[in-house]
CSV table of C-alpha atoms and ligand atoms in Angstrom, one decimal:
chain,number,residue,atom,x,y,z
A,15,MET,CA,52.6,158.4,93.1
A,16,GLU,CA,50.0,157.6,95.7
A,17,LYS,CA,47.2,160.0,96.4
A,18,THR,CA,47.3,161.9,99.7
A,19,THR,CA,43.6,162.4,100.0
A,20,SER,CA,40.4,160.5,99.3
A,21,ILE,CA,37.5,161.9,97.3
A,22,HIS,CA,35.1,160.9,100.1
A,23,GLY,CA,36.8,163.2,102.7
A,24,MET,CA,39.5,162.7,105.3
A,25,TRP,CA,39.7,162.2,109.1
A,26,SER,CA,40.7,165.5,110.5
A,27,SER,CA,43.4,164.1,112.7
A,28,ARG,CA,45.0,160.9,114.0
A,29,LEU,CA,42.8,161.0,117.0
A,30,MET,CA,39.7,161.2,114.9
A,31,PHE,CA,40.8,158.0,113.0
A,32,VAL,CA,41.4,156.2,116.3
A,33,LEU,CA,38.0,157.3,117.6
A,34,ALA,CA,36.2,156.4,114.5
A,35,ALA,CA,37.9,153.0,114.1
A,36,ALA,CA,37.4,152.3,117.8
A,37,GLY,CA,33.8,153.4,117.4
A,38,SER,CA,33.5,150.9,114.6
A,39,ALA,CA,35.2,148.1,116.6
A,40,VAL,CA,33.4,148.8,119.9
A,41,GLY,CA,29.8,147.8,119.7
A,42,LEU,CA,27.3,145.1,120.2
A,43,GLY,CA,30.2,142.7,119.6
A,44,ASN,CA,31.8,143.7,122.8
A,45,ILE,CA,28.9,144.3,125.1
A,46,TRP,CA,26.2,141.9,123.8
A,47,ARG,CA,28.0,139.2,121.9
A,48,PHE,CA,31.2,138.7,123.8
A,49,PRO,CA,29.6,138.0,127.2
A,50,TYR,CA,27.1,135.6,125.8
A,51,LEU,CA,29.6,133.7,123.6
A,52,THR,CA,31.8,133.4,126.7
A,53,SER,CA,28.8,132.2,128.7
A,54,ASP,CA,27.9,129.6,126.0
A,55,ASN,CA,31.4,128.4,125.3
A,56,GLY,CA,32.7,127.6,128.7
A,57,GLY,CA,34.1,130.8,130.1
A,58,GLY,CA,37.9,131.1,130.4
A,59,ALA,CA,38.8,128.6,127.7
A,60,PHE,CA,36.9,130.7,125.2
A,61,VAL,CA,38.4,134.0,126.4
A,62,LEU,CA,41.9,132.6,126.1
A,63,VAL,CA,41.4,131.4,122.5
A,64,TYR,CA,39.7,134.7,121.7
A,65,LEU,CA,42.6,136.8,123.0
A,66,ALA,CA,45.1,134.6,121.1
A,67,CYS,CA,43.1,135.1,117.9
A,68,ILE,CA,43.1,138.9,118.4
A,69,ALA,CA,46.9,139.0,118.9
A,70,VAL,CA,48.1,136.5,116.3
A,71,VAL,CA,45.5,136.9,113.6
A,72,GLY,CA,43.5,140.0,114.3
A,73,LEU,CA,46.2,142.6,114.8
A,74,PRO,CA,48.3,141.7,111.7
A,75,ILE,CA,45.2,141.7,109.5
A,76,LEU,CA,44.0,145.0,111.0
A,77,ILE,CA,47.3,146.5,110.0
A,78,ALA,CA,47.0,145.1,106.5
A,79,GLU,CA,43.5,146.4,106.0
A,80,VAL,CA,44.3,150.0,107.0
A,81,LEU,CA,47.5,150.0,105.0
A,82,ILE,CA,45.8,148.7,101.8
A,83,GLY,CA,43.1,151.3,102.2
A,84,ARG,CA,45.5,154.2,102.8
A,85,ARG,CA,47.5,153.2,99.8
A,86,GLY,CA,44.5,153.0,97.5
A,87,ARG,CA,42.3,155.9,98.9
A,88,MET,CA,39.2,154.5,97.2
A,89,SER,CA,36.4,152.2,98.2
A,90,PRO,CA,37.7,148.6,98.6
A,91,ILE,CA,36.6,147.4,95.2
A,92,ASN,CA,38.2,150.3,93.4
A,93,THR,CA,41.3,150.3,95.6
A,94,LEU,CA,41.9,146.7,94.6
A,95,ARG,CA,41.2,147.4,90.9
A,96,LYS,CA,43.6,150.3,91.0
A,97,MET,CA,46.3,148.1,92.6
A,98,ALA,CA,45.8,145.5,89.9
A,99,LYS,CA,46.6,148.2,87.3
A,100,GLU,CA,49.4,149.9,89.1
A,101,TYR,CA,51.2,147.0,90.8
A,102,GLY,CA,50.2,144.2,88.4
A,103,THR,CA,48.4,142.3,91.1
A,104,SER,CA,45.6,139.9,89.8
A,105,ARG,CA,42.2,141.4,89.2
A,106,GLY,CA,40.8,138.4,91.1
A,107,TRP,CA,41.6,140.1,94.4
A,108,VAL,CA,38.8,142.6,93.7
A,109,GLY,CA,36.6,139.7,94.9
A,110,ILE,CA,37.6,140.7,98.4
A,111,GLY,CA,35.7,144.0,97.9
A,112,TRP,CA,32.6,142.3,96.7
A,113,LEU,CA,32.7,139.7,99.4
A,114,GLY,CA,32.9,142.6,101.8
A,115,ILE,CA,29.9,144.4,100.5
A,116,VAL,CA,27.8,141.3,100.7
A,117,ALA,CA,29.0,140.5,104.2
A,118,GLY,CA,28.3,144.1,105.3
A,119,VAL,CA,24.7,143.9,104.1
A,120,LEU,CA,24.2,140.6,105.8
A,121,ILE,CA,25.8,141.6,109.1
A,122,LEU,CA,24.0,145.0,109.1
A,123,SER,CA,20.7,143.1,108.6
A,124,PHE,CA,20.8,141.4,112.0
A,125,TYR,CA,23.0,144.0,113.7
A,126,SER,CA,20.2,146.5,113.2
A,127,VAL,CA,17.6,144.1,114.6
A,128,VAL,CA,19.7,143.8,117.8
A,129,GLY,CA,20.4,147.5,117.7
A,130,GLY,CA,16.7,147.9,117.7
A,131,TRP,CA,16.5,145.9,121.0
A,132,THR,CA,18.8,148.4,122.6
A,133,LEU,CA,16.6,151.3,121.4
A,134,HIS,CA,13.5,149.5,122.7
A,135,TYR,CA,15.1,149.1,126.1
A,136,SER,CA,16.3,152.7,126.2
A,137,TRP,CA,12.7,153.8,125.5
A,138,LEU,CA,11.4,151.5,128.3
A,139,TYR,CA,13.7,153.2,130.7
A,140,VAL,CA,12.7,156.7,129.5
A,141,LYS,CA,9.1,155.8,130.1
A,142,GLN,CA,9.9,154.4,133.5
A,143,LEU,CA,11.8,157.6,134.4
A,144,PHE,CA,8.6,159.5,133.7
A,145,GLY,CA,6.5,157.3,135.9
A,146,GLY,CA,5.8,154.4,133.7
A,147,ALA,CA,5.5,150.9,135.0
A,148,PRO,CA,8.7,149.1,135.9
A,149,LEU,CA,10.1,146.4,133.6
A,150,GLY,CA,9.0,143.5,135.8
A,151,ASP,CA,10.7,140.1,135.3
A,152,PRO,CA,13.4,140.8,132.7
A,153,SER,CA,13.2,137.4,131.1
A,154,VAL,CA,9.4,137.8,130.6
A,155,ALA,CA,10.0,141.3,129.2
A,156,PHE,CA,12.7,140.1,126.8
A,157,ARG,CA,10.6,137.2,125.6
A,158,SER,CA,7.6,139.4,125.0
A,159,LEU,CA,9.8,141.8,122.9
A,160,LEU,CA,11.0,138.9,120.8
A,161,SER,CA,7.5,137.5,120.3
A,162,ASP,CA,6.3,140.8,118.8
A,163,PRO,CA,7.2,141.1,115.1
A,164,LEU,CA,5.8,144.6,114.7
A,165,GLU,CA,7.6,146.0,117.7
A,166,LEU,CA,10.9,144.4,116.5
A,167,THR,CA,10.4,145.7,112.9
A,168,PHE,CA,9.6,149.2,114.1
A,169,TRP,CA,12.9,149.5,116.2
A,170,HIS,CA,14.9,147.7,113.4
A,171,ALA,CA,13.6,150.4,111.0
A,172,VAL,CA,14.5,153.3,113.4
A,173,PHE,CA,18.0,151.9,113.9
A,174,MET,CA,18.5,151.5,110.2
A,175,LEU,CA,17.3,155.0,109.6
A,176,LEU,CA,19.8,156.4,112.1
A,177,THR,CA,22.6,154.5,110.5
A,178,THR,CA,21.6,155.8,107.0
A,179,VAL,CA,21.5,159.4,108.1
A,180,VAL,CA,25.0,159.4,109.4
A,181,VAL,CA,26.5,157.6,106.4
A,182,ALA,CA,24.6,159.9,104.0
A,183,LEU,CA,26.1,162.9,105.7
A,184,GLY,CA,29.6,161.7,104.9
A,185,VAL,CA,33.0,161.5,106.7
A,186,GLU,CA,33.4,164.8,108.4
A,187,LYS,CA,29.8,165.9,109.0
A,188,GLY,CA,28.5,162.5,109.8
A,189,LEU,CA,31.0,159.9,111.0
A,190,GLU,CA,33.3,162.2,112.9
A,191,ARG,CA,30.6,164.1,114.8
A,192,ALA,CA,29.0,160.9,116.0
A,193,VAL,CA,32.0,159.4,117.7
A,194,ARG,CA,33.6,162.3,119.4
A,195,PHE,CA,31.8,162.3,122.8
A,196,LEU,CA,30.1,159.0,122.9
A,197,MET,CA,33.0,156.6,123.2
A,198,PRO,CA,34.4,158.1,126.3
A,199,ALA,CA,31.0,158.2,128.0
A,200,LEU,CA,30.4,154.5,127.4
A,201,PHE,CA,33.8,153.7,128.9
A,202,VAL,CA,33.0,155.6,132.1
A,203,LEU,CA,29.6,153.9,132.5
A,204,LEU,CA,31.1,150.5,132.1
A,205,LEU,CA,33.6,151.3,134.8
A,206,LEU,CA,30.7,152.3,137.1
A,207,LEU,CA,29.0,149.0,136.4
A,208,VAL,CA,32.2,147.1,137.2
A,209,GLY,CA,32.3,149.1,140.4
A,210,TYR,CA,28.8,147.9,141.1
A,211,GLY,CA,29.9,144.4,140.4
A,212,PHE,CA,32.4,144.6,143.3
A,213,THR,CA,29.6,145.6,145.7
A,214,THR,CA,27.7,142.4,144.9
A,215,GLY,CA,30.5,140.4,146.4
A,216,HIS,CA,30.7,138.0,143.4
A,217,MET,CA,33.5,139.6,141.5
A,218,GLY,CA,35.8,136.7,142.4
A,219,GLU,CA,33.6,134.1,141.0
A,220,ALA,CA,33.0,136.2,137.9
A,221,ALA,CA,36.7,136.6,137.3
A,222,THR,CA,37.2,132.9,137.8
A,223,PHE,CA,34.6,132.1,135.2
A,224,LEU,CA,36.1,134.6,132.8
A,225,PHE,CA,39.8,133.9,133.2
A,226,LYS,CA,40.3,130.4,134.5
A,227,PRO,CA,40.3,128.2,131.4
A,228,ASP,CA,38.8,124.8,131.6
A,229,PHE,CA,40.8,123.2,128.8
A,230,SER,CA,38.4,120.3,128.5
A,231,ARG,CA,35.9,122.8,127.0
A,232,ILE,CA,38.1,123.7,124.1
A,233,SER,CA,36.8,122.2,120.8
A,234,GLY,CA,36.7,122.9,117.2
A,235,GLY,CA,33.5,124.8,117.7
A,236,VAL,CA,35.0,127.0,120.4
A,237,PHE,CA,37.9,127.8,118.1
A,238,LEU,CA,35.5,128.8,115.3
A,239,SER,CA,33.4,131.0,117.5
A,240,ALA,CA,36.4,132.6,119.1
A,241,MET,CA,38.0,133.3,115.7
A,242,GLY,CA,34.7,134.6,114.2
A,243,GLN,CA,34.3,136.8,117.3
A,244,ALA,CA,37.9,138.2,116.9
A,245,PHE,CA,37.1,139.3,113.4
A,246,PHE,CA,33.7,140.6,114.3
A,247,THR,CA,34.8,142.6,117.2
A,248,LEU,CA,37.7,144.3,115.4
A,249,SER,CA,35.4,144.9,112.3
A,250,LEU,CA,37.8,142.8,110.2
A,251,GLY,CA,37.4,140.8,107.1
A,252,MET,CA,34.9,142.8,105.1
A,253,ALA,CA,37.1,145.8,104.2
A,254,THR,CA,35.5,148.2,106.8
A,255,MET,CA,38.9,149.0,108.1
A,256,MET,CA,40.3,149.3,104.6
A,257,THR,CA,37.7,151.9,103.9
A,258,TYR,CA,38.5,153.8,107.1
A,259,GLY,CA,42.2,153.5,106.2
A,260,ALA,CA,41.4,155.3,102.9
A,261,TYR,CA,40.5,158.4,104.9
A,262,LEU,CA,43.6,158.3,107.1
A,263,PRO,CA,46.2,161.0,106.5
A,264,ARG,CA,49.8,160.0,105.9
A,265,GLU,CA,51.9,162.7,107.5
A,266,GLY,CA,53.5,161.5,110.7
A,267,ILE,CA,51.0,158.7,111.3
A,268,SER,CA,52.3,155.2,112.1
A,269,ILE,CA,49.7,152.6,111.2
A,270,PRO,CA,50.8,150.0,113.7
A,271,ARG,CA,50.6,152.5,116.5
A,272,VAL,CA,47.1,153.7,115.8
A,273,VAL,CA,45.9,150.2,115.2
A,274,ILE,CA,47.2,149.0,118.5
A,275,ALA,CA,45.3,151.8,120.2
A,276,VAL,CA,42.2,150.6,118.5
A,277,ALA,CA,42.7,147.0,119.4
A,278,LEU,CA,43.5,147.7,123.0
A,279,THR,CA,40.4,149.9,123.4
A,280,ASP,CA,38.3,147.2,121.8
A,281,THR,CA,39.6,144.4,123.9
A,282,SER,CA,39.4,146.3,127.2
A,283,VAL,CA,35.8,147.2,126.6
A,284,ALA,CA,34.9,143.5,126.0
A,285,LEU,CA,36.7,142.4,129.1
A,286,LEU,CA,35.2,145.2,131.2
A,287,ALA,CA,31.8,144.2,129.9
A,288,GLY,CA,32.4,140.7,131.1
A,289,LEU,CA,33.5,142.0,134.5
A,290,ALA,CA,30.4,144.2,134.7
A,291,ILE,CA,27.9,141.5,133.7
A,292,PHE,CA,29.0,138.2,135.3
A,293,PRO,CA,29.0,139.4,138.9
A,294,ILE,CA,25.4,140.6,138.4
A,295,VAL,CA,24.5,137.3,136.7
A,296,ILE,CA,25.8,135.3,139.6
A,297,ALA,CA,24.5,137.7,142.3
A,298,PHE,CA,21.0,137.3,141.1
A,299,GLY,CA,21.2,133.6,141.0
A,300,LEU,CA,21.3,133.1,137.2
A,301,GLU,CA,23.6,130.6,135.6
A,302,PRO,CA,26.8,132.1,134.1
A,303,ALA,CA,26.9,129.3,131.6
A,304,GLY,CA,24.5,129.0,128.6
A,305,GLY,CA,23.0,132.5,128.8
A,306,GLY,CA,22.4,132.8,125.1
A,307,PRO,CA,21.8,136.1,123.1
A,308,GLY,CA,19.4,137.3,125.9
A,309,LEU,CA,22.2,137.3,128.5
A,310,ILE,CA,22.5,141.1,129.1
A,311,PHE,CA,18.8,141.7,128.6
A,312,ASN,CA,17.9,139.1,131.1
A,313,SER,CA,20.5,140.0,133.8
A,314,LEU,CA,21.3,143.7,133.8
A,315,PRO,CA,17.7,145.0,134.4
A,316,LEU,CA,17.8,143.0,137.6
A,317,ALA,CA,20.7,145.0,138.8
A,318,PHE,CA,19.2,148.3,137.6
A,319,GLU,CA,16.1,147.4,139.6
A,320,ALA,CA,18.1,146.8,142.8
A,321,MET,CA,20.5,149.7,142.7
A,322,PRO,CA,19.7,153.3,143.8
A,323,LEU,CA,19.0,155.5,140.7
A,324,GLY,CA,18.7,152.2,138.8
A,325,THR,CA,16.3,153.5,136.2
A,326,MET,CA,18.6,156.3,135.3
A,327,TYR,CA,21.5,153.9,135.0
A,328,GLY,CA,19.4,151.6,132.9
A,329,LEU,CA,18.6,154.4,130.5
A,330,LEU,CA,22.3,155.5,130.4
A,331,PHE,CA,23.4,151.9,129.8
A,332,PHE,CA,21.0,151.0,127.0
A,333,GLY,CA,21.3,154.4,125.5
A,334,LEU,CA,25.0,154.3,125.3
A,335,LEU,CA,24.9,150.7,124.0
A,336,ALA,CA,22.6,151.9,121.3
A,337,ILE,CA,25.0,154.6,120.4
A,338,ALA,CA,28.0,152.2,120.5
A,339,ALA,CA,26.0,150.0,118.1
A,340,TRP,CA,25.3,153.0,115.9
A,341,THR,CA,29.0,154.0,115.5
A,342,SER,CA,29.6,150.4,114.4
A,343,SER,CA,26.6,150.0,112.1
A,344,ILE,CA,27.7,153.1,110.1
A,345,SER,CA,31.0,151.3,109.4
A,346,LEU,CA,29.1,148.3,108.0
A,347,LEU,CA,27.3,150.6,105.5
A,348,GLU,CA,30.2,152.9,104.6
A,349,PRO,CA,32.3,150.5,102.3
A,350,GLY,CA,29.3,149.7,100.0
A,351,THR,CA,28.1,153.3,100.0
A,352,ALA,CA,31.6,154.6,99.1
A,353,PHE,CA,31.7,152.1,96.2
A,354,LEU,CA,28.3,153.0,94.9
A,355,SER,CA,29.0,156.7,95.1
A,356,GLU,CA,32.2,156.2,93.1
A,357,LYS,CA,30.1,154.4,90.5
A,358,PHE,CA,27.1,156.7,90.3
A,359,GLY,CA,28.8,160.0,91.2
A,360,LEU,CA,29.6,161.5,94.6
A,361,LYS,CA,26.4,163.6,94.7
A,362,HIS,CA,24.6,160.2,94.9
A,363,ARG,CA,26.0,159.3,98.3
A,364,LYS,CA,22.7,159.7,100.0
A,365,GLY,CA,20.9,157.6,97.5
A,366,SER,CA,23.6,155.0,97.7
A,367,ALA,CA,23.4,154.7,101.4
A,368,LEU,CA,19.6,154.5,101.3
A,369,LEU,CA,19.6,151.8,98.7
A,370,LEU,CA,22.0,149.5,100.6
A,371,ALA,CA,20.4,150.2,103.9
A,372,GLY,CA,17.0,149.3,102.3
A,373,VAL,CA,18.3,146.0,101.1
A,374,SER,CA,19.8,145.2,104.4
A,375,TRP,CA,16.6,146.2,106.3
A,376,ALA,CA,14.6,143.8,104.1
A,377,VAL,CA,17.0,141.0,104.8
A,378,GLY,CA,16.8,141.9,108.5
A,379,LEU,CA,13.1,141.0,108.4
A,380,LEU,CA,14.1,137.4,108.0
A,381,SER,CA,15.9,137.7,111.4
A,382,VAL,CA,12.9,139.4,112.9
A,383,LEU,CA,10.5,136.6,111.8
A,384,SER,CA,12.9,133.9,112.9
A,385,LEU,CA,12.4,135.1,116.5
A,386,ASN,CA,8.7,134.6,116.5
A,387,LEU,CA,6.4,133.5,113.6
A,388,TRP,CA,9.2,131.4,112.0
A,389,SER,CA,10.9,130.3,115.2
A,390,ASP,CA,10.3,126.6,114.2
A,391,VAL,CA,12.2,126.9,111.0
A,392,LYS,CA,15.5,125.3,112.0
A,393,VAL,CA,18.2,123.1,110.7
A,394,PRO,CA,17.6,119.7,112.3
A,395,ALA,CA,19.6,119.3,115.5
A,396,GLY,CA,22.9,117.5,115.4
A,397,VAL,CA,23.5,117.3,111.7
A,398,ASN,CA,26.7,119.4,111.8
A,399,VAL,CA,27.8,122.8,113.0
A,400,LEU,CA,24.6,124.2,111.5
A,401,GLY,CA,22.3,121.9,113.6
A,402,GLY,CA,19.6,123.7,115.6
A,403,LYS,CA,20.2,127.1,114.0
A,404,ASN,CA,17.3,129.3,113.0
A,405,ILE,CA,17.4,131.8,110.1
A,406,MET,CA,19.0,134.6,112.2
A,407,ASP,CA,21.6,132.2,113.6
A,408,LEU,CA,22.4,131.0,110.0
A,409,ILE,CA,22.9,134.5,108.6
A,410,GLU,CA,25.1,135.3,111.6
A,411,PHE,CA,27.1,132.1,111.2
A,412,LEU,CA,27.5,132.5,107.5
A,413,ALA,CA,28.6,136.2,107.7
A,414,ASN,CA,30.6,136.2,111.0
A,415,ASP,CA,32.1,132.8,111.3
A,416,LEU,CA,32.7,132.0,107.6
A,417,MET,CA,32.8,135.2,105.4
A,418,LEU,CA,34.8,137.4,107.8
A,419,PRO,CA,37.6,134.8,108.4
A,420,LEU,CA,37.6,134.0,104.7
A,421,GLY,CA,37.8,137.7,103.8
A,422,GLY,CA,40.5,138.3,106.4
A,423,MET,CA,42.6,135.4,105.1
A,424,LEU,CA,42.4,136.8,101.6
A,425,ILE,CA,43.4,140.2,102.8
A,426,ALA,CA,46.4,138.7,104.6
A,427,LEU,CA,47.4,136.8,101.5
A,428,PHE,CA,47.0,139.9,99.3
A,429,ALA,CA,49.2,142.1,101.6
A,430,GLY,CA,51.7,139.3,102.1
A,431,TRP,CA,52.1,137.9,98.6
A,432,ALA,CA,50.5,140.2,96.0
A,433,LEU,CA,51.9,143.5,97.3
A,434,SER,CA,55.6,144.0,96.9
A,435,ARG,CA,57.8,144.2,99.9
A,436,THR,CA,58.7,147.8,98.9
A,437,VAL,CA,55.1,148.9,99.0
A,438,LEU,CA,54.5,147.3,102.3
A,439,ARG,CA,57.6,148.7,103.8
A,440,GLU,CA,56.7,152.2,102.6
A,441,GLU,CA,53.4,152.1,104.4
A,442,LEU,CA,55.1,150.7,107.5
A,443,SER,CA,58.3,152.8,107.5
A,444,GLU,CA,58.2,153.4,111.2
A,445,MET,CA,58.4,149.8,112.1
A,446,PRO,CA,61.7,148.3,113.3
A,447,GLU,CA,63.0,145.8,110.7
A,448,TRP,CA,62.7,142.7,112.8
A,449,LEU,CA,59.1,143.4,113.6
A,450,PHE,CA,58.3,144.1,110.0
A,451,VAL,CA,59.8,140.8,109.0
A,452,VAL,CA,57.7,139.0,111.7
A,453,LEU,CA,54.6,140.9,110.5
A,454,ARG,CA,55.1,140.0,106.8
A,455,TRP,CA,55.6,136.3,107.5
A,456,THR,CA,52.6,136.3,109.8
A,457,LEU,CA,50.5,137.8,106.9
A,458,ARG,CA,52.1,135.4,104.4
A,459,ILE,CA,51.9,132.1,106.3
A,460,VAL,CA,50.8,132.1,109.9
A,461,ALA,CA,47.5,134.0,109.8
A,462,PRO,CA,46.2,132.4,106.6
A,463,LEU,CA,47.1,128.9,107.9
A,464,LEU,CA,45.5,129.4,111.2
A,465,VAL,CA,42.3,130.7,109.7
A,466,LEU,CA,42.3,127.9,107.2
A,467,ALA,CA,42.8,125.3,109.9
A,468,VAL,CA,39.9,126.6,112.0
A,469,LEU,CA,37.6,126.9,109.0
A,470,ALA,CA,38.5,123.4,107.7
A,471,HIS,CA,38.1,121.8,111.1
A,472,ALA,CA,34.7,123.3,111.6
A,473,VAL,CA,33.3,122.5,108.2
A,474,ILE,CA,34.6,118.9,108.1
B,5,LIG,N1,32.9,145.5,115.5
B,5,LIG,C1,31.5,145.8,115.6
B,5,LIG,C2,31.1,145.3,117.0
B,5,LIG,O1,31.8,144.6,117.7
B,5,LIG,C3,30.6,145.3,114.5
B,5,LIG,C4,31.1,145.7,113.2
B,5,LIG,C5,31.2,147.0,112.7
B,5,LIG,C6,31.7,144.9,112.2
B,5,LIG,N2,31.8,147.0,111.4
B,5,LIG,C7,32.1,145.7,111.2
B,5,LIG,C8,32.0,143.6,112.2
B,5,LIG,C9,32.8,145.2,110.1
B,5,LIG,C10,32.6,143.0,111.1
B,5,LIG,C11,33.0,143.8,110.1
B,5,LIG,O2,29.9,145.4,117.4
């Protein structure tokens, strides 16, 4: 008989799971990464492929992850080990869990560096609020941040420490408390910024850029970025959602329903972020295309400077963004921490979190240095998909665009082929039969083939 609780603790309600999973999903991926990828990949064409990836590949795999986790109730590695024993699935599937821990450490390494940027900006606005000098030209301010390894390392360390503290405290005392108020606040602030976007008179152009696909822009590279982003934004492919699923109660909770709430929240935050940022970009005479990772840092401060109470809005925006990043970064650390504390004993949760975070912080120093002292260390331009990438880009590419889709594909195959129909059906008992059949074949065939096609196309 399956266990009804996890040794690590449980979400106290269905709503808490949705908030925590949405807290994991909504983060830098939505507000920093989605707008700049859209900007760099031709606008509407990218958005369209991204939405298709979410619906066809992302949602089914999200369901699969949560379901596997709830069935196993342990950290991903031990859940998959247990299933190998109980259901006779191959022990090779345990590799999904290991892949996940490595991907988590890699993603957290640069995620924390960018999280540090948001803390730095929050701090700038705090100082400004108390009479400090204004930011000045945002692109100069951004470049001067990136060129300062000590400043970057400091904020990277602060962000990593914040992440470690929450994970060390555990599910109820740490994770739940962090997400309860912050998610709704971020949503409201984004709506306000979209409202500001309307006052600039450029909402129409922004919407055209976002939603009118220029099909000539669709290429293998666009598909790979959109697919990678779909996995990244839903926190898929590295067993984060499997871990969160392990803490999800069973009674009266339909996995597809909670999962759809999570995916809808995540997608609408990304689209709202686009609608908030592009009118500002256009209104201040910046190019919507080719904004790169600095897009929000170069554009939004212009608007904050121009609007009444702008300093306060600047602080609110970057503060909430930092918090959104925080509720995501904890979910990058949790799967590995849960595993280590199963291995070394639950009382070592704190040490486990600290150990993994320390490794990830050290790896993050590579990203820090690639922005300044080592900025010339690059793959020669034009060789292949890797051309022109610096170390931070490479880590991001390896983890987001390769490891996550690969992990997601394996998870789909595991749920579709290794688990029996009976087990799958028991976890999805509320689903109408036809939908269940569609889902199962999507997991067995459609999703893995699509991921494989995109990966193969990009690598060849
Ligand atoms: N989804 C988060 C974001 O969009 C990032 C994230 C958190 C993540 N946990 C993850 C990405 C697990 C991949 C896998 O910012």
